[in-house]
Coordinates of C-alpha atoms in Angstrom, one line a residue:
M1 CA -75.9 12.0 -54.8
D2 CA -76.3 8.7 -56.4
I3 CA -73.4 6.3 -56.6
R4 CA -73.0 3.5 -59.3
L5 CA -72.0 0.1 -57.9
G6 CA -69.7 -1.8 -60.4
D7 CA -68.9 1.4 -62.2
T8 CA -66.4 4.4 -62.0
N9 CA -67.5 7.3 -59.9
T10 CA -65.9 10.7 -59.1
L11 CA -66.0 11.1 -55.2
K12 CA -64.6 13.7 -52.8
V13 CA -62.2 12.7 -49.9
V14 CA -63.8 13.7 -46.6
K15 CA -61.6 12.1 -44.1
T16 CA -58.1 10.6 -43.8
V17 CA -57.3 7.7 -41.6
D18 CA -54.3 5.3 -40.8
F19 CA -55.7 2.8 -43.3
G20 CA -56.8 4.9 -46.2
V21 CA -59.3 7.8 -46.8
Y22 CA -62.9 8.0 -46.7
L23 CA -64.9 9.2 -49.7
D24 CA -68.3 10.9 -49.7
G25 CA -70.9 8.4 -51.0
G26 CA -73.9 10.6 -50.4
D27 CA -76.9 8.5 -49.1
A28 CA -74.6 5.4 -49.2
G29 CA -72.4 7.0 -46.4
E30 CA -68.6 7.2 -46.3
I31 CA -66.8 4.7 -48.6
L32 CA -63.3 3.4 -47.7
L33 CA -60.4 3.7 -50.2
P34 CA -57.7 1.5 -48.8
T35 CA -54.1 3.1 -48.4
R36 CA -52.7 0.9 -51.3
Y37 CA -54.8 2.8 -53.6
V38 CA -54.6 6.4 -52.3
P39 CA -52.6 8.6 -54.6
E40 CA -49.5 10.4 -53.3
G41 CA -50.3 13.8 -51.9
C42 CA -54.0 13.0 -51.6
A43 CA -55.9 15.5 -49.2
V44 CA -59.3 16.2 -47.8
G45 CA -61.4 17.9 -50.5
D46 CA -59.7 16.2 -53.5
E47 CA -61.9 14.5 -56.1
L48 CA -60.9 10.9 -57.0
E49 CA -62.1 8.8 -59.9
V50 CA -62.6 5.3 -58.3
F51 CA -64.4 2.1 -59.0
L52 CA -66.9 0.9 -56.5
Y53 CA -67.6 -2.7 -55.6
L54 CA -68.3 -4.9 -52.4
D55 CA -65.6 -6.3 -50.2
N56 CA -65.6 -9.8 -48.6
E57 CA -68.1 -8.7 -46.0
E58 CA -70.4 -7.0 -48.6
R59 CA -69.4 -3.5 -47.6
L60 CA -68.9 -0.8 -50.2
I61 CA -65.3 -0.2 -51.1
A62 CA -63.3 1.8 -53.5
T63 CA -60.3 1.3 -55.7
T64 CA -58.4 3.2 -58.3
L65 CA -57.7 0.0 -60.2
H66 CA -59.6 -0.6 -63.4
P67 CA -61.3 -3.9 -63.6
L68 CA -61.5 -5.9 -66.7
V69 CA -65.2 -5.5 -66.9
K70 CA -67.8 -3.1 -65.3
V71 CA -71.5 -3.6 -64.7
G72 CA -73.3 -3.9 -68.1
G73 CA -70.1 -4.9 -69.8
F74 CA -68.8 -8.1 -71.4
A75 CA -65.4 -9.7 -71.0
C76 CA -63.5 -12.9 -71.3
L77 CA -62.3 -13.9 -67.8
E78 CA -60.3 -16.7 -66.3
V79 CA -61.8 -18.9 -63.5
S80 CA -59.7 -18.5 -60.3
W81 CA -61.6 -21.0 -58.2
V82 CA -64.7 -22.9 -57.8
N83 CA -66.8 -23.9 -54.7
Q84 CA -70.2 -25.4 -54.0
Y85 CA -71.9 -22.2 -55.0
G86 CA -70.3 -21.4 -58.4
A87 CA -67.1 -20.1 -59.9
F88 CA -65.1 -17.1 -59.0
L89 CA -63.5 -15.1 -62.0
N90 CA -60.4 -13.0 -62.1
W91 CA -61.5 -9.4 -63.1
G92 CA -58.5 -7.6 -62.0
L93 CA -59.5 -6.8 -58.3
M94 CA -58.8 -8.1 -54.9
K95 CA -62.2 -9.9 -54.6
D96 CA -63.1 -12.1 -57.6
L97 CA -66.2 -11.8 -59.6
F98 CA -68.8 -14.6 -58.6
C99 CA -70.7 -16.6 -61.4
P100 CA -73.3 -18.8 -59.8
F101 CA -74.0 -22.3 -61.2
H102 CA -77.3 -21.2 -62.7
E103 CA -75.7 -18.5 -64.7
Q104 CA -73.2 -21.0 -66.3
R105 CA -73.8 -22.5 -69.7
R106 CA -71.6 -25.4 -68.7
K107 CA -69.8 -26.1 -65.6
M108 CA -67.0 -23.7 -65.2
C109 CA -63.6 -25.2 -64.0
K110 CA -60.5 -23.5 -62.5
G111 CA -58.2 -22.1 -65.3
E112 CA -60.6 -21.9 -68.1
R113 CA -61.6 -18.8 -69.6
H114 CA -65.3 -17.8 -70.3
F115 CA -67.0 -15.0 -72.0
V116 CA -69.5 -13.4 -69.4
H117 CA -71.6 -10.4 -68.9
A118 CA -71.3 -8.4 -65.5
Y119 CA -74.5 -7.3 -63.9
L120 CA -76.0 -6.1 -60.6
D121 CA -78.3 -8.8 -58.9
E122 CA -81.3 -6.7 -57.7
S123 CA -82.2 -9.3 -55.0
S124 CA -78.7 -9.5 -53.4
Y125 CA -77.3 -6.2 -54.5
R126 CA -74.2 -8.0 -55.7
I127 CA -72.1 -7.7 -58.8
V128 CA -72.3 -11.1 -60.5
A129 CA -71.3 -12.7 -63.9
S130 CA -73.4 -14.6 -66.3
A131 CA -72.2 -16.7 -69.3
K132 CA -75.9 -16.9 -70.7
I133 CA -75.1 -13.9 -72.9
D134 CA -78.3 -13.9 -75.0
K135 CA -80.6 -12.8 -72.2
F136 CA -78.7 -9.6 -71.7
L137 CA -78.9 -8.5 -75.3
S138 CA -81.5 -6.2 -76.6
R139 CA -84.7 -7.5 -78.3
R140 CA -85.5 -4.2 -80.2
M141 CA -84.5 -4.0 -83.9
P142 CA -81.2 -2.4 -84.4
M143 CA -81.3 0.9 -86.3
F144 CA -77.8 0.7 -88.1
A145 CA -77.2 1.9 -91.5
D146 CA -75.3 -0.3 -93.9
H147 CA -71.5 0.4 -93.8
E148 CA -71.9 2.1 -90.4
L149 CA -68.9 1.9 -88.2
V150 CA -69.6 0.0 -84.7
D151 CA -67.7 -1.3 -81.7
V152 CA -67.8 -5.1 -81.3
I153 CA -66.5 -7.4 -78.7
V154 CA -65.8 -11.0 -79.9
W155 CA -68.0 -13.6 -78.2
Q156 CA -68.0 -17.1 -79.5
R157 CA -66.8 -19.1 -82.6
T158 CA -69.5 -21.1 -84.5
P159 CA -69.3 -23.1 -87.8
L160 CA -70.4 -20.2 -89.6
G161 CA -68.1 -17.5 -88.0
W162 CA -67.6 -15.6 -84.8
K163 CA -70.5 -14.2 -82.8
V164 CA -70.0 -10.7 -81.6
V165 CA -71.8 -8.3 -79.2
V166 CA -72.4 -5.0 -81.0
D167 CA -72.2 -1.7 -79.2
G168 CA -72.9 -3.7 -76.0
L169 CA -76.4 -4.4 -77.0
F170 CA -76.9 -6.5 -80.1
A171 CA -76.0 -9.9 -81.4
G172 CA -73.8 -9.9 -84.5
M173 CA -71.9 -12.3 -86.8
I174 CA -68.6 -12.0 -88.6
Y175 CA -68.5 -14.8 -91.1
H176 CA -65.3 -16.8 -91.5
N177 CA -64.7 -15.5 -95.2
E178 CA -64.7 -12.0 -93.8
I179 CA -61.8 -12.8 -91.3
F180 CA -58.2 -12.2 -92.0
Q181 CA -56.9 -12.2 -88.6
T182 CA -57.0 -14.3 -85.4
L183 CA -59.9 -13.7 -83.2
H184 CA -60.4 -14.7 -79.6
P185 CA -63.3 -14.2 -77.1
G186 CA -63.1 -10.9 -75.5
M187 CA -61.3 -9.2 -78.2
Q188 CA -62.5 -5.6 -78.9
L189 CA -62.7 -4.4 -82.6
K190 CA -64.3 -1.9 -84.9
A191 CA -66.5 -3.4 -87.7
Y192 CA -68.8 -2.3 -90.3
V193 CA -72.4 -3.2 -90.6
R194 CA -73.1 -5.2 -93.7
T195 CA -76.8 -5.7 -93.1
V196 CA -79.4 -5.9 -90.3
R197 CA -81.4 -9.1 -90.9
P198 CA -85.2 -9.3 -90.4
D199 CA -84.5 -11.2 -87.1
G200 CA -82.7 -8.3 -85.7
K201 CA -79.2 -10.0 -86.0
I202 CA -76.4 -8.1 -87.6
D203 CA -74.1 -9.2 -90.3
L204 CA -70.7 -7.4 -90.1
T205 CA -67.4 -7.2 -91.7
L206 CA -64.0 -6.1 -90.5
Q207 CA -63.3 -4.1 -93.7
Q208 CA -65.3 -1.5 -95.6
D209 CA -67.1 -2.8 -98.6
G210 CA -66.5 -1.9 -102.2
F211 CA -65.0 1.2 -103.7
R212 CA -65.1 3.2 -100.3
K213 CA -62.8 0.6 -98.8
V214 CA -60.4 0.5 -101.7
D215 CA -60.3 4.3 -102.0
S216 CA -59.6 4.8 -98.4
F217 CA -56.7 2.1 -98.2
A218 CA -55.2 3.3 -101.5
E219 CA -54.5 6.7 -99.8
Q220 CA -53.3 5.0 -96.8
L221 CA -50.9 2.8 -98.8
L222 CA -49.5 5.8 -100.9
Q223 CA -48.8 7.5 -97.5
Y224 CA -47.1 4.4 -96.3
I225 CA -44.9 4.2 -99.3
D226 CA -43.9 8.0 -99.0
E227 CA -43.2 7.3 -95.2
H228 CA -40.9 4.4 -96.0
G229 CA -38.4 6.1 -98.5
G230 CA -40.6 6.0 -101.7
Q231 CA -40.4 2.3 -102.0
I232 CA -41.7 -0.9 -100.1
P233 CA -40.9 -4.6 -100.5
F234 CA -44.4 -5.7 -101.3
G235 CA -46.0 -7.0 -104.5
D236 CA -48.2 -9.6 -106.1
K237 CA -46.2 -12.5 -104.6
T238 CA -46.3 -11.1 -101.0
D239 CA -47.8 -13.5 -98.6
A240 CA -51.4 -12.7 -97.5
D241 CA -50.5 -12.9 -93.8
L242 CA -47.8 -10.4 -94.1
I243 CA -50.0 -8.0 -95.9
Y244 CA -52.7 -8.3 -93.2
E245 CA -50.1 -8.0 -90.4
T246 CA -48.8 -4.8 -91.8
F247 CA -51.9 -3.1 -93.2
E248 CA -54.9 -4.9 -91.5
V249 CA -56.5 -5.5 -95.0
S250 CA -57.0 -8.6 -97.1
K251 CA -54.6 -9.3 -100.1
K252 CA -57.7 -8.8 -102.4
T253 CA -58.1 -5.2 -101.0
F254 CA -54.4 -4.6 -101.1
K255 CA -54.2 -5.6 -104.8
K256 CA -57.3 -3.4 -105.6
A257 CA -55.7 -0.4 -104.0
V258 CA -52.3 -1.1 -105.9
G259 CA -54.3 -1.2 -109.2
D260 CA -55.9 2.0 -108.4
L261 CA -52.7 4.0 -107.6
Y262 CA -51.1 2.3 -110.7
R263 CA -53.8 3.5 -113.1
R264 CA -53.5 7.0 -111.6
H265 CA -49.7 6.8 -112.4
L266 CA -48.8 7.4 -108.8
I267 CA -46.7 4.1 -108.5
V268 CA -44.7 1.7 -110.5
I269 CA -44.8 -2.0 -109.6
D270 CA -43.0 -5.3 -110.0
D271 CA -43.5 -8.8 -108.5
N272 CA -41.7 -7.9 -105.2
S273 CA -41.8 -4.1 -104.9
I274 CA -43.8 -0.9 -105.2
A275 CA -42.4 2.4 -105.6
A276 CA -43.9 5.9 -105.8
T277 CA -43.4 7.7 -109.1
A278 CA -41.2 10.7 -109.3
A279 CA -43.1 14.0 -108.7
E280 CA -42.9 16.2 -111.9

């Protein structure tokens, strides 16, 4: 049986002791799950879903806690402390995640937050973090179709927009004129591929383009009106931020959807409200 260090594993309880239970780690031997993480009523033979990492003495240890990042993943983590070897990041476990100086883009200081990638260092068999994100991204050409829905994690603000990591593999960009909400490093979102550039970088948008976006939101808006008594206090003069906070679309998309519903005689509108038309 192969275990995955820095990831979630399903392991069987083989022995109970005063300080926890031991799990079957196959060739890695028995792995301790300390008492504080043992589920109530746990018995020998039970299978538990646990995260595996190394304790302060570099021994395999299990936890039922869910860390903020797993090996192969990206996250924005706070620096807990720094010593002569590097920085230690809070990833939600008892032992902090180490980021050596040579994996830092600039010197990390206590209290700062940094976007990092967690990986398994093959020479030391330790889970470590790196802020040098580019070297962990795929160099192959992405094979996404235009308008394809993808998962992104927000990486870094630039003069053009926000860099993101797409599906955990590729570099992408959401330009400032496509953004109608506050973004921050580590934020996980859904986005639509606008185009894949010749250099392999991906341009994205947080909303569907063109008529598909309007058609989709128009139906959502009509349902929203129906669920709120047939009339809502939104109109041409409604603030764009309130529209985005409520519907997660831009005011431009909102107005196009309203226009579509109006042309179909499904709503009546004025400056400050929208109402569904009475069913015949």
